[in-house]
PDB file of C-alpha atoms in Angstrom:
ATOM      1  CA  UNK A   1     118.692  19.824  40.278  1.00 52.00           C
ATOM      2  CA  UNK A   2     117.797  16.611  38.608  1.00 52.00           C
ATOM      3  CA  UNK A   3     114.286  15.546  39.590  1.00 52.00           C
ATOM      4  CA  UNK A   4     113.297  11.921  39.972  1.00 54.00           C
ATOM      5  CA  UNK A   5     110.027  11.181  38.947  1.00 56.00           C
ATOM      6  CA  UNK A   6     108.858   8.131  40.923  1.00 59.00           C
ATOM      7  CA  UNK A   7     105.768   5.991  39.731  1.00 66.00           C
ATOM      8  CA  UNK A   8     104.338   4.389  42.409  1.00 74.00           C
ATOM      9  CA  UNK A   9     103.263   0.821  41.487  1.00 90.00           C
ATOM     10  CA  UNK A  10      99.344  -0.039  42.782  1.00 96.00           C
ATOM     11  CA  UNK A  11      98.604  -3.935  43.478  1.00 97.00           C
ATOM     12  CA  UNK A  12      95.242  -4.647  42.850  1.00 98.00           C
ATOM     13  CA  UNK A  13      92.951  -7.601  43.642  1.00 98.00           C
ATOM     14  CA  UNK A  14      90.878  -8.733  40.556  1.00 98.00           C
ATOM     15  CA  UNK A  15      88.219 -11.149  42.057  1.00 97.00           C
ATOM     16  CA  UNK A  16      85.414 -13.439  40.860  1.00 95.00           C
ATOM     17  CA  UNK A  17      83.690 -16.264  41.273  1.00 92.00           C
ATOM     18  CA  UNK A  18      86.212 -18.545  39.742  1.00 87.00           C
ATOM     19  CA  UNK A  19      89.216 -16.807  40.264  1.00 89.00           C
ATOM     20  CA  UNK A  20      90.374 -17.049  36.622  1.00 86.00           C
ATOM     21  CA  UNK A  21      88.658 -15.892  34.105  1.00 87.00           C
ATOM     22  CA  UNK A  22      86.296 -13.074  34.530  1.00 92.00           C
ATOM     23  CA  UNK A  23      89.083 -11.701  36.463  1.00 94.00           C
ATOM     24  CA  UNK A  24      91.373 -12.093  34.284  1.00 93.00           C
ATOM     25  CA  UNK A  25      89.261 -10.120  31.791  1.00 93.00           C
ATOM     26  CA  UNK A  26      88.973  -7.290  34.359  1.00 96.00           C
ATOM     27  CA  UNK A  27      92.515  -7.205  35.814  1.00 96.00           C
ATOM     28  CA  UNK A  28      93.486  -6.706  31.536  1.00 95.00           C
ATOM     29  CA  UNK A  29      91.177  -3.778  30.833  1.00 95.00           C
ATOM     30  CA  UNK A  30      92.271  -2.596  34.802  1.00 97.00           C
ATOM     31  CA  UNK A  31      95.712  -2.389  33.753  1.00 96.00           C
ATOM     32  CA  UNK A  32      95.542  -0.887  30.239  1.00 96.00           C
ATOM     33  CA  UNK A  33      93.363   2.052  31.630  1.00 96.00           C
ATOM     34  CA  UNK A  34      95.635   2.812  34.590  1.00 96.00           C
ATOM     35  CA  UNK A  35      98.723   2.553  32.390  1.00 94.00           C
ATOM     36  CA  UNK A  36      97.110   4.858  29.695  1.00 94.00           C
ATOM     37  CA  UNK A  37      96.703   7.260  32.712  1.00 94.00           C
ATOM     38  CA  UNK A  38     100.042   7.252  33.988  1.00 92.00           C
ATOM     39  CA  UNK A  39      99.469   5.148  36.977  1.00 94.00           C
ATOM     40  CA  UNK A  40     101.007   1.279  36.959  1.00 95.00           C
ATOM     41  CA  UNK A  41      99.481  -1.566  38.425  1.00 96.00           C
ATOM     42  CA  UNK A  42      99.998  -5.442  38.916  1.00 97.00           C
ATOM     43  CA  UNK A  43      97.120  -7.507  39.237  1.00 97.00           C
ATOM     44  CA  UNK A  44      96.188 -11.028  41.358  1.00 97.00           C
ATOM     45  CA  UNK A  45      93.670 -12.983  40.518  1.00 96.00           C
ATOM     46  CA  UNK A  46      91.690 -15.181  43.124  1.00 97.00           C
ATOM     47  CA  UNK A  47      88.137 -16.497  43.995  1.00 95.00           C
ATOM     48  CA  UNK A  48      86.673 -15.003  46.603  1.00 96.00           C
ATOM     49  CA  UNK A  49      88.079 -17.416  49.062  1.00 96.00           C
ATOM     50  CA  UNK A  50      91.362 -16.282  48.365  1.00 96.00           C
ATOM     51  CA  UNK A  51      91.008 -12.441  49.273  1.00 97.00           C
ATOM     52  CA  UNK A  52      91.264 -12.240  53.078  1.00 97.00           C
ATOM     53  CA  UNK A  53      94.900 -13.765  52.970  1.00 96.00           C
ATOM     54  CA  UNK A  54      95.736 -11.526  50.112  1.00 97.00           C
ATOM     55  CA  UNK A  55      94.628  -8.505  52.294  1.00 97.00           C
ATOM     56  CA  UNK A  56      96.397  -9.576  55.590  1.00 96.00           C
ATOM     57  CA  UNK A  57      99.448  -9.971  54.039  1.00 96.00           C
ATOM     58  CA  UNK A  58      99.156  -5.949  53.997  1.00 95.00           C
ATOM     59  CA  UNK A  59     100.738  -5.937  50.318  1.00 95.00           C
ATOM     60  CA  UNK A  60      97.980  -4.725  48.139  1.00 97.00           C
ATOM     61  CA  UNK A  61      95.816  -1.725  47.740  1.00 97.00           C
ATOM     62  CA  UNK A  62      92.925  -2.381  46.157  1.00 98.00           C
ATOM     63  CA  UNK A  63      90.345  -4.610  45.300  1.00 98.00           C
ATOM     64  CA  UNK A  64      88.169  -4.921  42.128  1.00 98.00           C
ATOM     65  CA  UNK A  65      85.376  -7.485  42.189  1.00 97.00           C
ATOM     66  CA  UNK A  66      82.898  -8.901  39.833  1.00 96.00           C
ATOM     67  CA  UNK A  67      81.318 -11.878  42.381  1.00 95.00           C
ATOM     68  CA  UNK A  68      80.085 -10.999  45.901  1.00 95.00           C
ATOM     69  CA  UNK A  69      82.854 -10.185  48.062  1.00 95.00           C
ATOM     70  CA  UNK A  70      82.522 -12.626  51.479  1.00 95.00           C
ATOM     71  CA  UNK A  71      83.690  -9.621  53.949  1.00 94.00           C
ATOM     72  CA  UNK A  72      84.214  -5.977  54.120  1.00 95.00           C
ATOM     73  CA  UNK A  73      88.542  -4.953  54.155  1.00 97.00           C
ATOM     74  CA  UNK A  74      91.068  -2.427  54.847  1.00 96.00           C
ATOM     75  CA  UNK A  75      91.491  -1.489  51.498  1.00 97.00           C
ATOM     76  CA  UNK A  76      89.230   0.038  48.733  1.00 97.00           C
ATOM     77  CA  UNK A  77      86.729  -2.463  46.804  1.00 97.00           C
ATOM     78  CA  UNK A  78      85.467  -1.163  43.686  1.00 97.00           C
ATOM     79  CA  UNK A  79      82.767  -3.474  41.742  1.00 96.00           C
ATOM     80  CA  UNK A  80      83.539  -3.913  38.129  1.00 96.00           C
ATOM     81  CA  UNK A  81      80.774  -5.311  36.716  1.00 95.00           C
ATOM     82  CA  UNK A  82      79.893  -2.229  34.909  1.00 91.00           C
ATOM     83  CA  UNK A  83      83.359  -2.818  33.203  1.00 93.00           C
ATOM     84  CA  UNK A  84      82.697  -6.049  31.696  1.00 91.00           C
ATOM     85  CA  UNK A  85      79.825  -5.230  30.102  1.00 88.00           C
ATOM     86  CA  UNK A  86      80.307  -1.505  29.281  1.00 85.00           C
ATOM     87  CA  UNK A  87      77.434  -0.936  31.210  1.00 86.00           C
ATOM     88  CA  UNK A  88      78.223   1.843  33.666  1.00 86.00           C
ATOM     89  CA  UNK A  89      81.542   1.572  32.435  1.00 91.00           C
ATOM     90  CA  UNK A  90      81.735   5.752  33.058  1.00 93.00           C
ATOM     91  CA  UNK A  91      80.853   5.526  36.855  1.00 94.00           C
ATOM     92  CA  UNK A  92      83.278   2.466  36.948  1.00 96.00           C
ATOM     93  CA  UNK A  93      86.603   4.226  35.009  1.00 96.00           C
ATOM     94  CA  UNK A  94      85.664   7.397  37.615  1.00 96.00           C
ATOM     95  CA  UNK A  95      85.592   5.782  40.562  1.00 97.00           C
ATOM     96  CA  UNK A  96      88.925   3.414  39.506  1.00 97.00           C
ATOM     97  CA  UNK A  97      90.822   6.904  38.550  1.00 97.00           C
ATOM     98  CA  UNK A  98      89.806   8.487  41.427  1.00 97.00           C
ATOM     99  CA  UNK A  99      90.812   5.609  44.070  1.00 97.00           C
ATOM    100  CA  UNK A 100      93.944   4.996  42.343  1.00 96.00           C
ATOM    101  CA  UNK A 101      95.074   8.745  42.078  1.00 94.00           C
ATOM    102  CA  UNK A 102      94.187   9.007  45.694  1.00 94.00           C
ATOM    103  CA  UNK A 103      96.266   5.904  46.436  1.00 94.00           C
ATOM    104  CA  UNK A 104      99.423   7.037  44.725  1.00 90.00           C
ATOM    105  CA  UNK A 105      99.584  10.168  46.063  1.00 84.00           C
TER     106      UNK A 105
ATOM    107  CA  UNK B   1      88.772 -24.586  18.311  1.00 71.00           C
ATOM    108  CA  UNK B   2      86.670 -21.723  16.729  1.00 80.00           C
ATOM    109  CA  UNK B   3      83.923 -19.522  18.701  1.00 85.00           C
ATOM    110  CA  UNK B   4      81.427 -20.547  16.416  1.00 88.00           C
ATOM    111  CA  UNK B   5      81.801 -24.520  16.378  1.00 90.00           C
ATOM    112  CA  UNK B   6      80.414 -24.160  20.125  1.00 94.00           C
ATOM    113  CA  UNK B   7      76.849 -24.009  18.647  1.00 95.00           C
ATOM    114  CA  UNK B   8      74.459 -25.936  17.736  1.00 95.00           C
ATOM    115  CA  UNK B   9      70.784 -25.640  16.565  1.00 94.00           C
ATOM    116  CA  UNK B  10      70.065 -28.634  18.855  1.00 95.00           C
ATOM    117  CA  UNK B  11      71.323 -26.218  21.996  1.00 97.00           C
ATOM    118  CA  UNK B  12      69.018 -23.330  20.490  1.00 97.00           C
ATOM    119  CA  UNK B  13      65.927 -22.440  21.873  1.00 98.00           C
ATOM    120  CA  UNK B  14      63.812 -19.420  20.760  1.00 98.00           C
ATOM    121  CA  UNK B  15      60.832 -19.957  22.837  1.00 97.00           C
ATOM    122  CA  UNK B  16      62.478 -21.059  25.945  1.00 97.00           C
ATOM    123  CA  UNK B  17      59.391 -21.196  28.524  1.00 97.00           C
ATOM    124  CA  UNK B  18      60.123 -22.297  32.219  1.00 98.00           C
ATOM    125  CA  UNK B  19      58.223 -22.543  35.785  1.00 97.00           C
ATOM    126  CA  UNK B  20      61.010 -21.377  37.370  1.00 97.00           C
ATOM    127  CA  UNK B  21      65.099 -20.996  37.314  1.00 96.00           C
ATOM    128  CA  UNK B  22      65.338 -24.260  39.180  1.00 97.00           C
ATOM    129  CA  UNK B  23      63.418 -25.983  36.196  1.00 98.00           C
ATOM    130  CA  UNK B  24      64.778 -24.343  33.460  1.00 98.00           C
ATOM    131  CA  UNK B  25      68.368 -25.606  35.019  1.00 98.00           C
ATOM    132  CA  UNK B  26      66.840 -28.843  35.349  1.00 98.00           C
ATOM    133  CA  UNK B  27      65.491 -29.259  32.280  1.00 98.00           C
ATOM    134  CA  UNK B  28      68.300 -28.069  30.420  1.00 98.00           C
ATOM    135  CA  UNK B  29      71.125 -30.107  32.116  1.00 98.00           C
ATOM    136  CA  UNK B  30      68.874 -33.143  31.526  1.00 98.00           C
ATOM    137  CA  UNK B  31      68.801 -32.007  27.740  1.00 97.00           C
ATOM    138  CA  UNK B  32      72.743 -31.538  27.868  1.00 98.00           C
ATOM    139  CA  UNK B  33      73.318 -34.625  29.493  1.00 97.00           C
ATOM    140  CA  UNK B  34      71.242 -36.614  26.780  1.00 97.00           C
ATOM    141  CA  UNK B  35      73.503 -34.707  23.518  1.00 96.00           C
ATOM    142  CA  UNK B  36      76.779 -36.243  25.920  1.00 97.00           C
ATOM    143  CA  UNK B  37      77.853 -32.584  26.594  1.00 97.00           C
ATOM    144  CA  UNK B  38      77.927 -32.767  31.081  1.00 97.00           C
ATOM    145  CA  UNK B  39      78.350 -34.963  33.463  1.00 97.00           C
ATOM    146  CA  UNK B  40      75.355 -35.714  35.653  1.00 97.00           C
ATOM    147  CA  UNK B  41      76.950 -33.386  38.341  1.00 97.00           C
ATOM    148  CA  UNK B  42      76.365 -30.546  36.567  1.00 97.00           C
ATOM    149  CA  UNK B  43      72.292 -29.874  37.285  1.00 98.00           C
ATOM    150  CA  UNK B  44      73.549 -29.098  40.805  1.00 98.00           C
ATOM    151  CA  UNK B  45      77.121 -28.126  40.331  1.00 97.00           C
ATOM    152  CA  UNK B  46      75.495 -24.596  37.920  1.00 97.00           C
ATOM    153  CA  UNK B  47      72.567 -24.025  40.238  1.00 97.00           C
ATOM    154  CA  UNK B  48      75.197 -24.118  43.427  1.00 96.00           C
ATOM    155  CA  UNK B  49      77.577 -21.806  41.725  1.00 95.00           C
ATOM    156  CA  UNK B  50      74.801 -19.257  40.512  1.00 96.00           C
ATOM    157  CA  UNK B  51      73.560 -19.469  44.144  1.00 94.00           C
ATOM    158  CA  UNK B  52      76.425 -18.203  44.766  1.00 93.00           C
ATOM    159  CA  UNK B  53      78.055 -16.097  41.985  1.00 94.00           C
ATOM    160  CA  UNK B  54      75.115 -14.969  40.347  1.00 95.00           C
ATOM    161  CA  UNK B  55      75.570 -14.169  36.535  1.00 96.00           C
ATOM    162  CA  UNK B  56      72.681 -11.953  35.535  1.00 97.00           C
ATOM    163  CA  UNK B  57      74.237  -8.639  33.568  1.00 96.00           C
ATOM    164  CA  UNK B  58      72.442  -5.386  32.473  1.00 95.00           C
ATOM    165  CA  UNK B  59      73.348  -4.222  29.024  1.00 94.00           C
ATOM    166  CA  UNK B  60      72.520  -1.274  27.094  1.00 92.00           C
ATOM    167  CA  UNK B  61      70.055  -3.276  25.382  1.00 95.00           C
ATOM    168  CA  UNK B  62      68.351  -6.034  27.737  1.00 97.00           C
ATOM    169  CA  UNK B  63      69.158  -8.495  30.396  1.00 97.00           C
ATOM    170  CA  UNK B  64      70.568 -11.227  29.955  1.00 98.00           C
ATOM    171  CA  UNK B  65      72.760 -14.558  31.919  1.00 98.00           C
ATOM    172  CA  UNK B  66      75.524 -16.443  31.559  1.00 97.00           C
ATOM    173  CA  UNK B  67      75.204 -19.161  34.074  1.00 97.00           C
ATOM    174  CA  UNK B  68      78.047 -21.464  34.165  1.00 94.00           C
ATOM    175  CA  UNK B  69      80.258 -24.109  36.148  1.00 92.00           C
ATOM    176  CA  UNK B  70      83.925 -25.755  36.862  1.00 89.00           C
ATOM    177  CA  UNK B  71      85.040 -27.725  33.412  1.00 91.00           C
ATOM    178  CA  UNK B  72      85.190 -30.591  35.273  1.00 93.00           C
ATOM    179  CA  UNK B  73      81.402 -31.149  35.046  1.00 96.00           C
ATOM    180  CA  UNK B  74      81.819 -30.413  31.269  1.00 95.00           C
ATOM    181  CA  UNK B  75      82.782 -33.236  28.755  1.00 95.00           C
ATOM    182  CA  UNK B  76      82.697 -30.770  25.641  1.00 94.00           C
ATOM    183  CA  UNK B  77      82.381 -26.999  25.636  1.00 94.00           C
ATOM    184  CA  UNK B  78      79.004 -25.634  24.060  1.00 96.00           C
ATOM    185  CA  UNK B  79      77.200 -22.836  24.265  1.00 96.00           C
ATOM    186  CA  UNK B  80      73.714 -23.321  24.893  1.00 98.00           C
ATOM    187  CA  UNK B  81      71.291 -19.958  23.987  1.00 98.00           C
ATOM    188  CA  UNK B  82      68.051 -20.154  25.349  1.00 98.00           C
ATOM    189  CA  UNK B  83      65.585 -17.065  24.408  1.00 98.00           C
ATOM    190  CA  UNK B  84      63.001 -16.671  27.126  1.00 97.00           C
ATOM    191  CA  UNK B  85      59.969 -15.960  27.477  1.00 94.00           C
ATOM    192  CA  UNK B  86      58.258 -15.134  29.992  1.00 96.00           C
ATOM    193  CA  UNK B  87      61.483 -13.816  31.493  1.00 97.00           C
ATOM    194  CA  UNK B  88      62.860 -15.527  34.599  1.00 97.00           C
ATOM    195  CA  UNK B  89      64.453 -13.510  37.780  1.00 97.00           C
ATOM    196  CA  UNK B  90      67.854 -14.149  38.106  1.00 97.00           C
ATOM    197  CA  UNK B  91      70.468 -12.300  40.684  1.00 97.00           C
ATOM    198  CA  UNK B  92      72.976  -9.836  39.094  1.00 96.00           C
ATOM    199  CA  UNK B  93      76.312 -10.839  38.702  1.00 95.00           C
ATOM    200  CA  UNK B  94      78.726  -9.019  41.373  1.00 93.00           C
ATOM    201  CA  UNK B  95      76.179  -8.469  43.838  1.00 92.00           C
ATOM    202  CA  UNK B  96      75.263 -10.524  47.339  1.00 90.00           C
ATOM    203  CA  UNK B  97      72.389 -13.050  46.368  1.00 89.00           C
ATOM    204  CA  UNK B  98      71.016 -12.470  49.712  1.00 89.00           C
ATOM    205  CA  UNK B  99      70.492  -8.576  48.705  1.00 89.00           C
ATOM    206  CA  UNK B 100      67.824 -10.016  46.049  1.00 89.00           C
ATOM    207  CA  UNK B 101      68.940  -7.235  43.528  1.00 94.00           C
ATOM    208  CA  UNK B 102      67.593  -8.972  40.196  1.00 97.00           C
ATOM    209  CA  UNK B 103      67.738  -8.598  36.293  1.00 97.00           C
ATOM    210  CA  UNK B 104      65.491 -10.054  34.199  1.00 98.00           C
ATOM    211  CA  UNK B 105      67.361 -11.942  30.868  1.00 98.00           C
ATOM    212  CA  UNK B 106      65.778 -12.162  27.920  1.00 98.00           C
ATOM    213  CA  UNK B 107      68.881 -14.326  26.709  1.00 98.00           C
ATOM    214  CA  UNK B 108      70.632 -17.429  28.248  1.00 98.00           C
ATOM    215  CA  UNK B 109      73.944 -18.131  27.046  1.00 97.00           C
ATOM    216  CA  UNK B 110      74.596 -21.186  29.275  1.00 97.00           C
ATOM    217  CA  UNK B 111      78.641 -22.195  29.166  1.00 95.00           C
ATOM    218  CA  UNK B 112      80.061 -25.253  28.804  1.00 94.00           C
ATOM    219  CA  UNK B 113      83.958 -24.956  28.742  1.00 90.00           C
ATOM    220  CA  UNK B 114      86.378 -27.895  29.526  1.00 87.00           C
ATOM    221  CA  UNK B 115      89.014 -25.376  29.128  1.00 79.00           C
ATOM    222  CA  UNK B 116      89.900 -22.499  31.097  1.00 67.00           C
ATOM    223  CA  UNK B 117      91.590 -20.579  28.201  1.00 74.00           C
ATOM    224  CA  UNK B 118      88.900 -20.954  25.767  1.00 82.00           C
ATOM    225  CA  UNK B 119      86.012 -19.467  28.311  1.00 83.00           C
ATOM    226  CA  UNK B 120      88.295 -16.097  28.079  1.00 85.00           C
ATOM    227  CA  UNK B 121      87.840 -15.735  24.757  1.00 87.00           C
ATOM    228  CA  UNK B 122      84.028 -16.794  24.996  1.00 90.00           C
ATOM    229  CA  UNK B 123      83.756 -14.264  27.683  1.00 90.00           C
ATOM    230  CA  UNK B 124      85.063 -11.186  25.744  1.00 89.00           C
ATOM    231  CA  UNK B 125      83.283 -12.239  22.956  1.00 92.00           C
ATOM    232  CA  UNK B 126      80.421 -12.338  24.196  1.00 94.00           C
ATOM    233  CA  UNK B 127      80.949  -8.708  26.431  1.00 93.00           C
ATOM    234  CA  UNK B 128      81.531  -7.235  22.445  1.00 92.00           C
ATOM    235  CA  UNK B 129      77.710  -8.719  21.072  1.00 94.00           C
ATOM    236  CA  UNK B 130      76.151  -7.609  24.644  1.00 95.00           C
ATOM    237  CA  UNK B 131      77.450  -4.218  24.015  1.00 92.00           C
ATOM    238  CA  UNK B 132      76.447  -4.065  20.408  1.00 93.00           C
ATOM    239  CA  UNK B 133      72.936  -2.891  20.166  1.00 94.00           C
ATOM    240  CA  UNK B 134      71.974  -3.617  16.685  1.00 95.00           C
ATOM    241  CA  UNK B 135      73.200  -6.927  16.766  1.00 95.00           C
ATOM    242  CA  UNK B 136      71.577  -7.990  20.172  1.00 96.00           C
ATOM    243  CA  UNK B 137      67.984  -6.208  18.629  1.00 96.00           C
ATOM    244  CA  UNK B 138      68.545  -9.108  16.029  1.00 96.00           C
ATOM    245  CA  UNK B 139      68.879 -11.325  18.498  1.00 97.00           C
ATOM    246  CA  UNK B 140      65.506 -10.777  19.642  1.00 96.00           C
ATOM    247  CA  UNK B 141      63.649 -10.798  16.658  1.00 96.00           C
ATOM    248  CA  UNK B 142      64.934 -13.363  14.436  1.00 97.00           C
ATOM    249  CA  UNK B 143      62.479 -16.006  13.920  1.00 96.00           C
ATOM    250  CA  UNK B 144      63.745 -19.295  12.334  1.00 97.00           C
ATOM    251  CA  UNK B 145      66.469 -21.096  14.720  1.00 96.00           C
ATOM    252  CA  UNK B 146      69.370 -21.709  11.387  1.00 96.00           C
ATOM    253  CA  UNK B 147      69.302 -17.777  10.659  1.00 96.00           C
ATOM    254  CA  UNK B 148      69.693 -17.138  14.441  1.00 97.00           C
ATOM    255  CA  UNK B 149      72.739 -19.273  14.371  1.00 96.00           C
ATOM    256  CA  UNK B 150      74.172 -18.099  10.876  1.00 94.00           C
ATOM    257  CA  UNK B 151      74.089 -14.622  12.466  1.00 93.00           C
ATOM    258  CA  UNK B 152      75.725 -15.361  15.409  1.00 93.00           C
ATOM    259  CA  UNK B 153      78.195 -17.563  14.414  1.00 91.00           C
ATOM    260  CA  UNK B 154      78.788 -14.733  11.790  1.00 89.00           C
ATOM    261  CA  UNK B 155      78.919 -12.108  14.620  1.00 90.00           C
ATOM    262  CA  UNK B 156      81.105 -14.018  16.335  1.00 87.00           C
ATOM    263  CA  UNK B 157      83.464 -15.285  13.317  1.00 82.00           C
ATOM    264  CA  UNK B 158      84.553 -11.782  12.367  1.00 73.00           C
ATOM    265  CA  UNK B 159      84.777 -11.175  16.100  1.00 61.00           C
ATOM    266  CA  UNK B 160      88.055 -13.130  16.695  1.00 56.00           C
ATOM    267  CA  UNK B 161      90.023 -11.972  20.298  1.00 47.00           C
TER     268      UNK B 161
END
């Protein structure tokens, strides 16, 4: 029998203060690392403003964040500061592999 | 427009000494808004925005900030480095101002961009010197204001994203 291997796709939440550009940064490096580990992703950028809408509309499963989040959600939040600076970055790229492996089980 | 033409010995200070975070953004806007780099909005539009998005990051070799605002307080992008001491307390970047978790910067790198695009590249530019301990030590110890730009303009200039 034939087996079908089926990737499931994670939708992640890249915030920050502007919703653009340190985002943007993370929501790169976020996607490389969980493509180099077998695990696709598409990213959304938004200020924090923008999250609770995002969340409610029950389509996404995680949320990385480098500015204060305004609430606590459903879903995971991870902060990626760490990741920006390679500070941390370890703890960070654990606790991302983790959350997503646990996602797409 | 290159990385490097963003600097300017007139927007480097090595012996940046301030009261307080309030005053250093005071004095500093008022400085930027006499070289025609910011509107006059911009004093209050930064110190609203770190209020709220704080921008102080830990790296392996010191604190530092990168406190910026929208573009459309900017009339030219710059880069403004400001070496301080004493040290001032600023909130790190990522966490809830309210939760007072601070870092104390050593180096300012205070953004001007009037385009959106171009503070990406700044940005991950300026994420490779944090990480890079030797040249950050530098940083710290250089003494005359043209060799501290030469070698980060030089940094930076090999450093293309």
């Amino acid at each position: 029998m034939k087996k079908v291997f089926k990737m499931k796709k994670l939708r992640i939440i890249s915030v920050c203060g502007s919703g653009t550009v340190t985002s943007s940064m993370i929501a790169n490096k976020v996607k490389d690392l969980l493509e180099d580990n077998g695990i696709s992703a598409t990213t959304v950028e938004v200020n924090p403003g923008g999250v609770e809408q995002l969340v409610v509309s029950g389509s996404y499963d995680l949320i990385v964040h480098t500015s204060p989040l305004l609430s606590a959600y459903t879903i995971p939040t991870i902060n990626a500061v760490g990741f920006l600076t390679g500070m941390e970055e370890e703890e960070f790229i654990e606790e991302l592999l983790k959350t997503a492996k646990e996602l797409t089980k | 427009m290159h990385l490097t033409e963003l600097f300017d010995e007139n927007m480097i200070e090595l012996h940046g000494e301030y009261s307080s975070q309030t005053n250093f953004f005071k004095k500093i806007s008022s400085r930027l808004q006499e070289l025609q780099y910011v509107k006059e909005e911009f004093c209050n539009k930064i110190q609203e925005r770190e209020k709220k998005f704080p921008t102080g990051l830990v790296t392996k070799s010191f604190d530092v900030a990168i406190p910026h605002t929208d573009p459309e307080y900017v009339k030219r992008s710059f880069i403004y480095v400001i070496r301080l001491k004493p040290t001032l307390a600023f909130c790190k970047m990522g966490t809830d101002p309210m939760e007072h978790e601070l870092v104390y910067p050593k180096l300012i790198f205070l953004l001007g961009v009037n385009k959106g695009e171009l503070q990406l590249t700044i940005l991950q530019s300026l994420m490779k010197l944090f990480s890079n301990e030797k040249q950050m030590s530098s940083l710290l110890e250089i003494k005359e204001k043209s060799s501290f730009l030469q070698h980060l303009q030089k940094y930076l200039s090999t450093n293309e994203i």
